[in-house]
mmCIF file of C-alpha atoms in Angstrom:
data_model
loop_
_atom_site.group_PDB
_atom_site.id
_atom_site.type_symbol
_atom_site.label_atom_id
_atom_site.label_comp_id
_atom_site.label_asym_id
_atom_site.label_seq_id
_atom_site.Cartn_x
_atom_site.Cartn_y
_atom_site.Cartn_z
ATOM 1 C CA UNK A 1 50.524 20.484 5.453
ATOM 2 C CA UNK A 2 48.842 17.419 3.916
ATOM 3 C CA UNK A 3 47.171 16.049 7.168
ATOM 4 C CA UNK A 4 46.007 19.639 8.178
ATOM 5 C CA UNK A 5 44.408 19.914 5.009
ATOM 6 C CA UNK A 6 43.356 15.982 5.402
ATOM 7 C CA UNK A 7 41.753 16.830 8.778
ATOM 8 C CA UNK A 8 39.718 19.865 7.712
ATOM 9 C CA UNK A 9 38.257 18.041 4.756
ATOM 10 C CA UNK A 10 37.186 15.325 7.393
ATOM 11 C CA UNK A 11 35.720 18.574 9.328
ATOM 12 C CA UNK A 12 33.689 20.017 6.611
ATOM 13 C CA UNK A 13 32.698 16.391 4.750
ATOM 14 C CA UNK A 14 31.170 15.283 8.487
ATOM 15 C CA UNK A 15 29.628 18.957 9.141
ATOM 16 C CA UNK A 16 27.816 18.655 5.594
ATOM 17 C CA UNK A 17 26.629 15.225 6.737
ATOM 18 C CA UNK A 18 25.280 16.516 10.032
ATOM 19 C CA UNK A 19 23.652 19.080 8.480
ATOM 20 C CA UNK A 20 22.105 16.599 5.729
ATOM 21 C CA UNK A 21 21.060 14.391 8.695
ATOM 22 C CA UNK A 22 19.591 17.372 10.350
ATOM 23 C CA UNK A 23 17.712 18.656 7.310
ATOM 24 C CA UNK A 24 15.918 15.051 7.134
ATOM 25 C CA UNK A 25 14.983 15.134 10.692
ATOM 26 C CA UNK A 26 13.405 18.237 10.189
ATOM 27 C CA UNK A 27 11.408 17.393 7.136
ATOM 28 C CA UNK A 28 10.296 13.781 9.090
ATOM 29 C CA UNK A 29 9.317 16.060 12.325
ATOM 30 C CA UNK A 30 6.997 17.907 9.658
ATOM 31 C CA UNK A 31 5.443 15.201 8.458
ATOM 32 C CA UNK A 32 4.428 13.523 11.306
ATOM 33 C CA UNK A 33 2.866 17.123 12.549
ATOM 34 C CA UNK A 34 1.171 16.824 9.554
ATOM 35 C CA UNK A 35 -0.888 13.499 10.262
ATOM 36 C CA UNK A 36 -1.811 14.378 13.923
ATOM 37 C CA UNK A 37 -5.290 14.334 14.335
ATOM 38 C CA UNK A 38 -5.269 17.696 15.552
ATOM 39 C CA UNK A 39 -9.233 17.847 16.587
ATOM 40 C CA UNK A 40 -8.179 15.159 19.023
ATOM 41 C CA UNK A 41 -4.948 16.654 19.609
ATOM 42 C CA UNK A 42 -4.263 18.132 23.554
ATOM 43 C CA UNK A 43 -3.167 21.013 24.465
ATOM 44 C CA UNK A 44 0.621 20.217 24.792
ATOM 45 C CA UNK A 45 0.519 19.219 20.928
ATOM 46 C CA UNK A 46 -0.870 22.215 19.717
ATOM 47 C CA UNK A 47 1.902 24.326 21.708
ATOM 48 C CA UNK A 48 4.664 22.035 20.211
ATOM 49 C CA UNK A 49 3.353 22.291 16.733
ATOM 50 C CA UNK A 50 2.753 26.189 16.598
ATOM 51 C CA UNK A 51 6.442 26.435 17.992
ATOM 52 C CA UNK A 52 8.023 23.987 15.741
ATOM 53 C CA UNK A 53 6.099 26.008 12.494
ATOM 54 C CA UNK A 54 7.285 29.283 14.238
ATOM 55 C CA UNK A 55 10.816 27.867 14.412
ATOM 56 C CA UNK A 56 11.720 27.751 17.453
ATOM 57 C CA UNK A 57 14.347 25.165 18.855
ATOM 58 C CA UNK A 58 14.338 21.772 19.936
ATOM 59 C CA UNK A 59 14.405 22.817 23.729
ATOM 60 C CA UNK A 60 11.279 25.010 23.220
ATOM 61 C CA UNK A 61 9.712 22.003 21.198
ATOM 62 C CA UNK A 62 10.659 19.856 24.286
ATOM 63 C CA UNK A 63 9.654 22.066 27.171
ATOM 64 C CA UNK A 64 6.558 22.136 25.658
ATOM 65 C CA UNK A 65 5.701 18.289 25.626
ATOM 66 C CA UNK A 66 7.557 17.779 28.550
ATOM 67 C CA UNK A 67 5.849 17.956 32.545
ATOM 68 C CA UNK A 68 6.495 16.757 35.848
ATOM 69 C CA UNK A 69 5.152 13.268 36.667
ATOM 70 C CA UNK A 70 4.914 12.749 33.181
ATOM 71 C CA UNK A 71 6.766 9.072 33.394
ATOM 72 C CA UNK A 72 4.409 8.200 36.296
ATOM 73 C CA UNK A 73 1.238 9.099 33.927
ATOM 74 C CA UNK A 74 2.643 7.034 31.335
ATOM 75 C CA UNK A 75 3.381 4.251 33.564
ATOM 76 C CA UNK A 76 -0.224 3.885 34.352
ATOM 77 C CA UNK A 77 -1.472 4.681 31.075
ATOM 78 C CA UNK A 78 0.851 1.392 29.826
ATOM 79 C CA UNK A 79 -0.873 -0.439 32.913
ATOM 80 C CA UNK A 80 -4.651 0.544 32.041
ATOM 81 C CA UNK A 81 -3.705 -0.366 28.076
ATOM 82 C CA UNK A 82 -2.873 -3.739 29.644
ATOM 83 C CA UNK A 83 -6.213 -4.389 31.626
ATOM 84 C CA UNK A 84 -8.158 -3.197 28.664
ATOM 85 C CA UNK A 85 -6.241 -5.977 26.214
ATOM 86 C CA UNK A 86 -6.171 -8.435 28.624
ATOM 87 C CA UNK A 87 -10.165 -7.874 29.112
ATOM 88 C CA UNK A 88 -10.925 -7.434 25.416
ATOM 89 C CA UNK A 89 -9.331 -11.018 24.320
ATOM 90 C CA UNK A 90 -10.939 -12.571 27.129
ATOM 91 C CA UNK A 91 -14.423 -10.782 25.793
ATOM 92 C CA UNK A 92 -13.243 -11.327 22.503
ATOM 93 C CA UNK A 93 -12.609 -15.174 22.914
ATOM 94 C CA UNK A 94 -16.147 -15.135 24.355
ATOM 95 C CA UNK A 95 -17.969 -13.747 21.244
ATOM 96 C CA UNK A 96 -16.202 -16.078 19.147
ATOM 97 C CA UNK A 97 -17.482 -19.274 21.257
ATOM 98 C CA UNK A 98 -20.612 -17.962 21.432
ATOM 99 C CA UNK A 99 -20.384 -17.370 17.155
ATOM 100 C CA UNK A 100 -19.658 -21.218 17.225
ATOM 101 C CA UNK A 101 -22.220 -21.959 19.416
ATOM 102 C CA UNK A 102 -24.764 -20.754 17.250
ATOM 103 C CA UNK A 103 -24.111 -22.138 14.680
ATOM 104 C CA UNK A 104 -24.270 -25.524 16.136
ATOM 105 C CA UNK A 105 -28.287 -24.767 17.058
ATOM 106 C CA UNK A 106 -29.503 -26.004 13.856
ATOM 107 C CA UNK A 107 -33.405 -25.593 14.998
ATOM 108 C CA UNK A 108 -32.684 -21.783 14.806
ATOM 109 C CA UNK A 109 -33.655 -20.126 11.221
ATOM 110 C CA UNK A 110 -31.695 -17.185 12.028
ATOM 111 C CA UNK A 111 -28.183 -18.732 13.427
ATOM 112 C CA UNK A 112 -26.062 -17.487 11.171
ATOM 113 C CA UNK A 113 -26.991 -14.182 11.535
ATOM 114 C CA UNK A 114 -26.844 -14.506 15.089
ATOM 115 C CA UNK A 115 -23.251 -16.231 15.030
ATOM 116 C CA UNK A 116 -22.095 -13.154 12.334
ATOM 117 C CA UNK A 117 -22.688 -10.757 15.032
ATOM 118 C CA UNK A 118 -20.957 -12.457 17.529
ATOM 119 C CA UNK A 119 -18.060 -12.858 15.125
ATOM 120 C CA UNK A 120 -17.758 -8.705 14.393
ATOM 121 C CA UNK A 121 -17.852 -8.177 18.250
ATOM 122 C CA UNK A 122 -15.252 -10.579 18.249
ATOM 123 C CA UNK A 123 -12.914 -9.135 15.611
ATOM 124 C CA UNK A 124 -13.792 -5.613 16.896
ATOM 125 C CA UNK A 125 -12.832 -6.380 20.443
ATOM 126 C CA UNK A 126 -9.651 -8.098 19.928
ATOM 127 C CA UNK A 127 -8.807 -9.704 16.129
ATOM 128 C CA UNK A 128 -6.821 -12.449 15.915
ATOM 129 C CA UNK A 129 -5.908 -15.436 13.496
ATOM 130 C CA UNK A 130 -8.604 -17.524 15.207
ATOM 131 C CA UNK A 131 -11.975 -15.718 14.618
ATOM 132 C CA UNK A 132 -10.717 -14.141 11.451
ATOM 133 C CA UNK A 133 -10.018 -17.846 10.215
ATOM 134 C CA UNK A 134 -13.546 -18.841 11.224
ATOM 135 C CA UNK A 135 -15.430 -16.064 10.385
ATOM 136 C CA UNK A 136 -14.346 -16.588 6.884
ATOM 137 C CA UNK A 137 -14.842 -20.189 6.713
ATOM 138 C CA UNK A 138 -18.838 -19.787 7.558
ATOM 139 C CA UNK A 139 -18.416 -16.596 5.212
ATOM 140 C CA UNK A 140 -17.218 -18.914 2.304
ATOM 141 C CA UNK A 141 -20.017 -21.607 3.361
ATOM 142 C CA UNK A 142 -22.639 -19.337 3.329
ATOM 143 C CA UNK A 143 -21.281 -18.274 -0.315
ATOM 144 C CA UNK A 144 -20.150 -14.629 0.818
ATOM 145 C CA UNK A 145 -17.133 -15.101 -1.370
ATOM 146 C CA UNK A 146 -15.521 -11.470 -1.279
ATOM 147 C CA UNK A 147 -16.207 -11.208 2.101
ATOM 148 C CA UNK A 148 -14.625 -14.413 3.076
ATOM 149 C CA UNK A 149 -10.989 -13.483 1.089
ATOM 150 C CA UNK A 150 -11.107 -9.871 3.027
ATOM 151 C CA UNK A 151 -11.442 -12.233 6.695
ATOM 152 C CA UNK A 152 -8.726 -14.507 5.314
ATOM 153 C CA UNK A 153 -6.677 -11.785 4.291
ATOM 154 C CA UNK A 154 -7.029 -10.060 7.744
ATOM 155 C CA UNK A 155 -5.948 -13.937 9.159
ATOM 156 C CA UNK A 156 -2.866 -13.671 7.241
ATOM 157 C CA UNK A 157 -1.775 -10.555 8.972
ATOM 158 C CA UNK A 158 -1.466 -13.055 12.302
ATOM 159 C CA UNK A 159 -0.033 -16.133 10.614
ATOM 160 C CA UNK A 160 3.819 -15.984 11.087
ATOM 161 C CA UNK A 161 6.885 -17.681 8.911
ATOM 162 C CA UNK A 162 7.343 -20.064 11.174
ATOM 163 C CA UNK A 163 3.298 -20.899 11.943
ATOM 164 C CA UNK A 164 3.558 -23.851 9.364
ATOM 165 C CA UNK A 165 0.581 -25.472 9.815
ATOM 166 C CA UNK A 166 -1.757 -22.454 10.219
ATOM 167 C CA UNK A 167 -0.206 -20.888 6.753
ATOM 168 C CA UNK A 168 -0.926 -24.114 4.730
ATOM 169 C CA UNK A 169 -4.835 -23.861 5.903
ATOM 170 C CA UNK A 170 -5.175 -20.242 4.998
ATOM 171 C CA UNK A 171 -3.948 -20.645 1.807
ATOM 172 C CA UNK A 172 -5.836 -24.038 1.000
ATOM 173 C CA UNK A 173 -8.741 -22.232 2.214
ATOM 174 C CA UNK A 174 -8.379 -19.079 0.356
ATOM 175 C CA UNK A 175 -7.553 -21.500 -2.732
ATOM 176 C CA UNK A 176 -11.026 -22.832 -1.906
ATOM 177 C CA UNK A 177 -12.752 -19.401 -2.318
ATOM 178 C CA UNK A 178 -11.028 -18.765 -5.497
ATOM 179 C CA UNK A 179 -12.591 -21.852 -6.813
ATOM 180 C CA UNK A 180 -15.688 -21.132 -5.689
ATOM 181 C CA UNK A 181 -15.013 -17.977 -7.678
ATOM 182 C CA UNK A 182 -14.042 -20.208 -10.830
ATOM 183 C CA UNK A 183 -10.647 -18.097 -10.915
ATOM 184 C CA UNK A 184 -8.897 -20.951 -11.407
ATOM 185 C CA UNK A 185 -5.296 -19.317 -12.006
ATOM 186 C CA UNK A 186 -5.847 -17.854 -8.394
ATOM 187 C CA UNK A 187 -7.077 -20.909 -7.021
ATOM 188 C CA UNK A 188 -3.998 -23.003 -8.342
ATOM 189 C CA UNK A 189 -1.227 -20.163 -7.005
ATOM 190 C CA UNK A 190 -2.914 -20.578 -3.393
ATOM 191 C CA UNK A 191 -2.685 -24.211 -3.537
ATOM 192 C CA UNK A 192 0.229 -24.070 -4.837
ATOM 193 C CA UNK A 193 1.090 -21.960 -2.076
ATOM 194 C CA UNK A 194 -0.178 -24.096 0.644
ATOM 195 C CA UNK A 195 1.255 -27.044 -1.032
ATOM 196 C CA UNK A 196 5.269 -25.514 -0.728
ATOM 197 C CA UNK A 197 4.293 -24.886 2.856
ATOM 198 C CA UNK A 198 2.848 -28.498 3.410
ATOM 199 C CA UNK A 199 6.130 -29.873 2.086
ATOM 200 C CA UNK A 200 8.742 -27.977 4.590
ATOM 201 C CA UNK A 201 6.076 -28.839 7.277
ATOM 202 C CA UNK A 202 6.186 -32.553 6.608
ATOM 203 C CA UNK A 203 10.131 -32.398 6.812
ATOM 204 C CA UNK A 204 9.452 -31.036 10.388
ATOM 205 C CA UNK A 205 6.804 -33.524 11.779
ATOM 206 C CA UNK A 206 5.717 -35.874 8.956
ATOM 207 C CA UNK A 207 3.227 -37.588 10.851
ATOM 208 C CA UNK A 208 1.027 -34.518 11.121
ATOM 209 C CA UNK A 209 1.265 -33.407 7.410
ATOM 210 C CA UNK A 210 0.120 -36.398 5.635
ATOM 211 C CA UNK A 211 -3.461 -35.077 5.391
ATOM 212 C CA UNK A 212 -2.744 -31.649 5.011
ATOM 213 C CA UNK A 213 -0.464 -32.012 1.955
ATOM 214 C CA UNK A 214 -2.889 -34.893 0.298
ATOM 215 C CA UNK A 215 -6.056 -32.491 0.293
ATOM 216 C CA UNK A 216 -4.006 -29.947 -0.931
ATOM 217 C CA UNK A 217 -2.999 -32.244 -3.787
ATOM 218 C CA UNK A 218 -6.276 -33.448 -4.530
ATOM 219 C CA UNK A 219 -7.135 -29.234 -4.371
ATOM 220 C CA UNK A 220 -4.650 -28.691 -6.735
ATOM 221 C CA UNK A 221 -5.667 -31.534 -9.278
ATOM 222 C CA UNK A 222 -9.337 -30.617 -9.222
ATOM 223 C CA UNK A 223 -8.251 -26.841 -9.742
ATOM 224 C CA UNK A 224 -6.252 -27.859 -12.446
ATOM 225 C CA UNK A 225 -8.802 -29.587 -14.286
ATOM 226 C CA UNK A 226 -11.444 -26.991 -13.930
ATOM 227 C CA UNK A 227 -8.715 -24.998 -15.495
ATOM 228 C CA UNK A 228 -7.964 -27.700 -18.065
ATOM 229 C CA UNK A 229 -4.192 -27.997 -17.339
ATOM 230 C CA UNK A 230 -5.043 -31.729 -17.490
ATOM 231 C CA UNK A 231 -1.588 -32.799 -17.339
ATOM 232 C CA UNK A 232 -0.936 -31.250 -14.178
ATOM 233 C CA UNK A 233 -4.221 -32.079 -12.951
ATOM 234 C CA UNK A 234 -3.374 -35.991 -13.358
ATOM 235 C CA UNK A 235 -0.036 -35.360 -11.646
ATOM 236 C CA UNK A 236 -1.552 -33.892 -8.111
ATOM 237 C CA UNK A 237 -4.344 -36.212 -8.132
ATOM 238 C CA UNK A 238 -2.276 -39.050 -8.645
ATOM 239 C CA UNK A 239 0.197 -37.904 -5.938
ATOM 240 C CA UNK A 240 -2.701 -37.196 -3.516
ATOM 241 C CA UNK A 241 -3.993 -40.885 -4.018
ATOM 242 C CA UNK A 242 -1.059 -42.340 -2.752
ATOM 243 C CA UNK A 243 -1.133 -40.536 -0.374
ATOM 244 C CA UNK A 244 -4.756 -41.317 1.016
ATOM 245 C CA UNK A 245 -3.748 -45.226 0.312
ATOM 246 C CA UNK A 246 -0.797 -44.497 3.018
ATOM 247 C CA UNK A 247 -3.689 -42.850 5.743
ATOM 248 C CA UNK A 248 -5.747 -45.439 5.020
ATOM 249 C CA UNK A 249 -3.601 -48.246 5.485
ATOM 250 C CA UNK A 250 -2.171 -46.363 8.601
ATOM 251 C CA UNK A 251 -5.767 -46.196 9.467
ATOM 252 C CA UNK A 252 -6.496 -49.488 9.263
ATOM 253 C CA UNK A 253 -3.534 -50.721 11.412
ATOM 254 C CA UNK A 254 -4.860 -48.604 14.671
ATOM 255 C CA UNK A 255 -7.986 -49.605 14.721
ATOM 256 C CA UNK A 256 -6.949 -53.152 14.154
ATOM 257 C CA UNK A 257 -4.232 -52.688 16.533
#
């Protein structure tokens, strides 16, 4: 009949799928064994591997990873990973105030090579936004320019969507490098950058973005100029004037007030 026929198509169509499904497991399981660091690899890997190659099924391929107490290893495995992170941002966050630190002893000759090593113990013990942000900024002061964009770029990888305020900086700042660089194009698409981000931050908390989006402005006029798009360049630097005439005259009222 037409549904018995209906109902084995449905049988073979979904047993073809399985077996496609199956065939892509098997090349993925393949590939991983292939990037396993297998001088570092323990004993249980090895067994898996040379079973899997000689294949054997997924029960052997289990048995062999599998152990007793093996949940109660991993439980305190997860709890020792914890310690060590908890310890390593704590030593981390050290390194980087001590990187500040010296900089700020201005009768030493050799602080900023002092403060640089503090700030690679820093990164290498626990890297975050913070002292990849600040490493770069003494980076870009000390005219280190492709060094500073590699710290900035490693700051990105912590700055999220919704981190408003932090994105704007990083990309004024890496605008600021490019400069420095006199690649002007990639100066003005950084600004430009931080200057979109400025703008939905100001919708959020006005107040706070005033300054942020007027440097940016004045960034992006002075970039402009260097790059001779003069008409743009009048534009930003005309917006970022009113804008310092608004702090200023906000200025002005609190300390008169």
């Amino acid at each position: 009949s037409v549904k018995e026929w209906e109902e084995t198509a449905t049988l073979l169509r979904d047993s073809k799928d399985d077996f496609e499904n199956i065939k892509i497991s098997y090349i993925r399981q393949k590939e991983v064994f292939d990037q396993i660091d297998w001088d570092n690899a323990n004993a249980r890997l090895k067994l898996a591997k040379q079973l899997f190659y000689e294949g054997a099924g997924v029960k052997m391929v289990n048995d062999a990873l599998l152990f007793e107490d093996r949940e109660k290893v991993i439980s305190n495995l997860l709890k020792e990973k914890e310690r060590i992170t908890k310890n390593s941002e704590n030593f981390s966050n050290e390194e980087l105030l001590l990187a500040l630190n010296s900089l700020r002893d201005i009768e030493d000759v050799n602080r900023f090579e002092k403060a640089t090593l503090h700030f690679k113990k820093s990164i290498e013990l626990y890297e975050h936004f913070t002292n990849c942000f600040e490493y770069a900024f003494v980076l870009y002061h000390q005219n280190h320019l492709n060094d500073a964009l590699m710290a900035y770029n490693e700051a990105r990888k912590f700055a999220g969507s919704e981190e408003l305020l932090r994105r704007s900086h990083l990309y004024n700042n890496i605008g600021l490098v490019y400069k420095k660089m006199q690649r002007f194009d990639d100066a003005v698409a950084n600004f430009s950058e931080a200057l979109s981000i400025g703008r939905l931050l100001a919708e959020k908390s006005p107040d706070e973005s005033v300054s942020t989006v007027a440097m940016t402005l004045l960034n992006l006029g002075s970039s402009n100029y260097d790059a001779q798009n003069f008409q743009d360049a009048e534009k930003y630097s005309s917006e970022a004037l009113v804008l310092y005439r608004k702090l200023s005259e906000a200025s002005d009222k609190y300390l008169s007030g």
